[in-house]
Short mmCIF file of N, CA and C in Angstrom, two decimals:
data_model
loop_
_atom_site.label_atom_id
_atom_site.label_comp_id
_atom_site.label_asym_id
_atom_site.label_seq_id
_atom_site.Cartn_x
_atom_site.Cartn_y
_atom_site.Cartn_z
N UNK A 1 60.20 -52.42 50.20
CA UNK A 1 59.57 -51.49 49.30
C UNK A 1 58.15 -51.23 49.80
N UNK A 2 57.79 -50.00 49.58
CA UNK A 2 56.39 -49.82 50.31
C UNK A 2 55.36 -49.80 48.85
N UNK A 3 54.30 -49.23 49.62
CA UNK A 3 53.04 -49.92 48.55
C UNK A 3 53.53 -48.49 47.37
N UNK A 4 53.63 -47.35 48.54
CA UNK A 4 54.02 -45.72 47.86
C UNK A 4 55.35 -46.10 46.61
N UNK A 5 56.21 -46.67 46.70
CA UNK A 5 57.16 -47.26 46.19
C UNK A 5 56.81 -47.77 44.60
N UNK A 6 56.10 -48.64 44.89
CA UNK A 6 55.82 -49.18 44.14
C UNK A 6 54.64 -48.57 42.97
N UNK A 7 53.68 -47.48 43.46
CA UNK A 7 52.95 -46.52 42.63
C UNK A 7 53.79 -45.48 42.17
N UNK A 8 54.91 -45.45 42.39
CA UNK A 8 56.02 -44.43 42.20
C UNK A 8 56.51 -45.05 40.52
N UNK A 9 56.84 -46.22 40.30
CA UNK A 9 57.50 -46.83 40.34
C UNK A 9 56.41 -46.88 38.93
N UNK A 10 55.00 -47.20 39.04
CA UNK A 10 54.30 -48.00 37.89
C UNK A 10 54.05 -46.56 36.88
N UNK A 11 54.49 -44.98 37.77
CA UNK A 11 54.19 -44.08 36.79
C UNK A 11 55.22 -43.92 36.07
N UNK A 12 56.42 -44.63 36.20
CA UNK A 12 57.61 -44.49 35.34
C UNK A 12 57.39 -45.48 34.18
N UNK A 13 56.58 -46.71 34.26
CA UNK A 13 56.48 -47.55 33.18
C UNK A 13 55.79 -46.49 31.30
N UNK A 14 56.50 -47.20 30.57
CA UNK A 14 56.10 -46.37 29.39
C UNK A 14 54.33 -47.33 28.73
N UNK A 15 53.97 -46.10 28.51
CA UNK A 15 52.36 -46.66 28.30
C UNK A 15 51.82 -47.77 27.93
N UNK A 16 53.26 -47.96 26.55
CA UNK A 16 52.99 -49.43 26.02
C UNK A 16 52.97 -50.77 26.61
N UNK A 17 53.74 -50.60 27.99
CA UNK A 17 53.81 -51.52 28.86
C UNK A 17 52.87 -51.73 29.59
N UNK A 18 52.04 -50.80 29.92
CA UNK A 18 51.19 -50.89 31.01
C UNK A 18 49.74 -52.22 31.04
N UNK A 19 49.54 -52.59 30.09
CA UNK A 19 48.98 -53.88 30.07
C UNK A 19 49.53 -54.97 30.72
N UNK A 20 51.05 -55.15 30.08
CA UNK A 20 51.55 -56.58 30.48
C UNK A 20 51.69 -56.36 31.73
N UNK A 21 52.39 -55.03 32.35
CA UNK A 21 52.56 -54.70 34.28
C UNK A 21 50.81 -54.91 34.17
N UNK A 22 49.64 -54.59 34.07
CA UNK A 22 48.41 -54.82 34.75
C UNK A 22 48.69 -56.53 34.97
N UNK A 23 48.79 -57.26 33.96
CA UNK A 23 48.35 -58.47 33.81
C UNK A 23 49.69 -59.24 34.71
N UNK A 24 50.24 -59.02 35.11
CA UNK A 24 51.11 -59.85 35.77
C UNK A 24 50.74 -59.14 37.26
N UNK A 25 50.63 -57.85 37.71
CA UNK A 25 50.11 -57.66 39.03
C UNK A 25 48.59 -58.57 39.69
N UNK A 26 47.77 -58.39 38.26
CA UNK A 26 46.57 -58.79 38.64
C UNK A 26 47.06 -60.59 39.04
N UNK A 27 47.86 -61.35 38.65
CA UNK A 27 47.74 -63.02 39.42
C UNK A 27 48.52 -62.35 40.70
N UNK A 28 49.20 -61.33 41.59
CA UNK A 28 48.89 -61.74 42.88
C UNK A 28 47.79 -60.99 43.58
N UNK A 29 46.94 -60.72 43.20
CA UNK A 29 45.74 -59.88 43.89
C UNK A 29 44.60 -61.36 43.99
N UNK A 30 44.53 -61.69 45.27
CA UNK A 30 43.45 -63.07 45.71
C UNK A 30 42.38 -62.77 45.01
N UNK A 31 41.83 -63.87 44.60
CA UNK A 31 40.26 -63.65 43.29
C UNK A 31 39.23 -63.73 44.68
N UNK A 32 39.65 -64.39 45.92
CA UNK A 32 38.86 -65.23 46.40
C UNK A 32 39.29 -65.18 47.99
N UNK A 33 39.01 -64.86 48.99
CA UNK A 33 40.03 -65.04 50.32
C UNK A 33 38.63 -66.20 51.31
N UNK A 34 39.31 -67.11 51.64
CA UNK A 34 38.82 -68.42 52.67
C UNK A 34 38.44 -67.95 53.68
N UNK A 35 37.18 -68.31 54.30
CA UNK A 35 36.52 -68.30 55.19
C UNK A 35 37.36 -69.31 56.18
N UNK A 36 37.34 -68.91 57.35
CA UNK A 36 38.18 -69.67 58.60
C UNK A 36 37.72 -70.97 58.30
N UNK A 37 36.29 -71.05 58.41
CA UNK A 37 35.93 -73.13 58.39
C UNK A 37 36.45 -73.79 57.19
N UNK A 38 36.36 -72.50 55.81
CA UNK A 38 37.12 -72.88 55.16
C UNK A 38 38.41 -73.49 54.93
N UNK A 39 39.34 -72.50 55.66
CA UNK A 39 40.62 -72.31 56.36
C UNK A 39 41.04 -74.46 56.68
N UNK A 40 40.18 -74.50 57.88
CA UNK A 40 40.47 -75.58 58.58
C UNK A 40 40.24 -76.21 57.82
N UNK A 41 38.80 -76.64 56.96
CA UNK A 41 38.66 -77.45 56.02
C UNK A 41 39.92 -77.79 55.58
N UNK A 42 40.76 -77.20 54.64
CA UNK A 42 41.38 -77.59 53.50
C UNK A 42 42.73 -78.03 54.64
N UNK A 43 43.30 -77.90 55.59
CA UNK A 43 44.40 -78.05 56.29
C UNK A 43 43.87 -79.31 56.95
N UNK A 44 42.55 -79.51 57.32
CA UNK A 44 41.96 -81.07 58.05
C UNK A 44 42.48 -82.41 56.28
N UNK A 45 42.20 -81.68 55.33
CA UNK A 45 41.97 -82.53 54.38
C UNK A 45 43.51 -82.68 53.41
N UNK A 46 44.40 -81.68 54.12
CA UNK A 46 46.10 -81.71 53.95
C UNK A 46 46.37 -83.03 55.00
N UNK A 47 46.19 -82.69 55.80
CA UNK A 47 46.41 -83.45 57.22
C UNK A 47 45.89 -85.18 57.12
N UNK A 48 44.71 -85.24 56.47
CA UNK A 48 44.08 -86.49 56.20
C UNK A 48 45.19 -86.88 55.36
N UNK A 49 45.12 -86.89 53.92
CA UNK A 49 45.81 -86.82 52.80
C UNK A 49 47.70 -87.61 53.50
N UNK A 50 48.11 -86.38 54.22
CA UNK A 50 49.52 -86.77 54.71
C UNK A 50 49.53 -88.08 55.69
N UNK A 51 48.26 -88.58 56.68
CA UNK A 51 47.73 -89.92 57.01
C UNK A 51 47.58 -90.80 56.69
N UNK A 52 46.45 -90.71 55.82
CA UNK A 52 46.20 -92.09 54.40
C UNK A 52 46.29 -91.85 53.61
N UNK A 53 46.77 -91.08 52.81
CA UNK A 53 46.92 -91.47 51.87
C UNK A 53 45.69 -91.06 50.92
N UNK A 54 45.63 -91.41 49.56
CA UNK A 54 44.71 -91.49 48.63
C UNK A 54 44.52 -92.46 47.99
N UNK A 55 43.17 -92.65 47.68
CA UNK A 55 42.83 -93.64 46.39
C UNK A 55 43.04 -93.77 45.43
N UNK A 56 43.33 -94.26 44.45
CA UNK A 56 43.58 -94.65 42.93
C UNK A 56 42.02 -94.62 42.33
N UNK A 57 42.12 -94.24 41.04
CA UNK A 57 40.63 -94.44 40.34
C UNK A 57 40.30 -96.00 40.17
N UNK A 58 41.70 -95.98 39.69
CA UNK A 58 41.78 -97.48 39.32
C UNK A 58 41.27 -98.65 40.24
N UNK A 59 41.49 -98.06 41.64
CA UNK A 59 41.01 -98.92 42.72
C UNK A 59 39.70 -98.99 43.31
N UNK A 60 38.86 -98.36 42.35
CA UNK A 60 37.68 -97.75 43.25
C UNK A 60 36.58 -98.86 42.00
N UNK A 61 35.88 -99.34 43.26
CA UNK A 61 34.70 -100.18 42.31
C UNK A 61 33.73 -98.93 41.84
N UNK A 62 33.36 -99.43 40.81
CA UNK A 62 32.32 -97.75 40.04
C UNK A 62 31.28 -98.79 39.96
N UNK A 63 30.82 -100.25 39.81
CA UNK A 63 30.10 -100.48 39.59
C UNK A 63 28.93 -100.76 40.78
#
């Protein structure tokens, strides 16, 4: 389906609808798109994670 498709498509919706179609299109439109170091960041800290593992709260001296 093309993007044309799909604007085809949202002028057939009846008016009353057109909120709930906004509000369900708008969660896949990115709030936010990652910066590359970003990028690596979070895949270095997948990558850690799948290595060691994580801590417990429970295990962590707070005092």
């Amino acid at each position: 389906m093309s993007r044309e498709a799909l604007k085809n498509l949202i002028e057939l919706v009846p008016e009353q609808d057109i909120e709930t179609l906004f509000r369900v299109i708008v969660k896949f439109v990115p709030g936010d798109i990652a910066d590359q170091d970003e990028i690596e960041a979070i895949l270095a800290a997948k990558r850690d994670i799948e290595e060691d593992g994580t801590v417990s709260h429970n295990d962590i001296n707070w005092d």
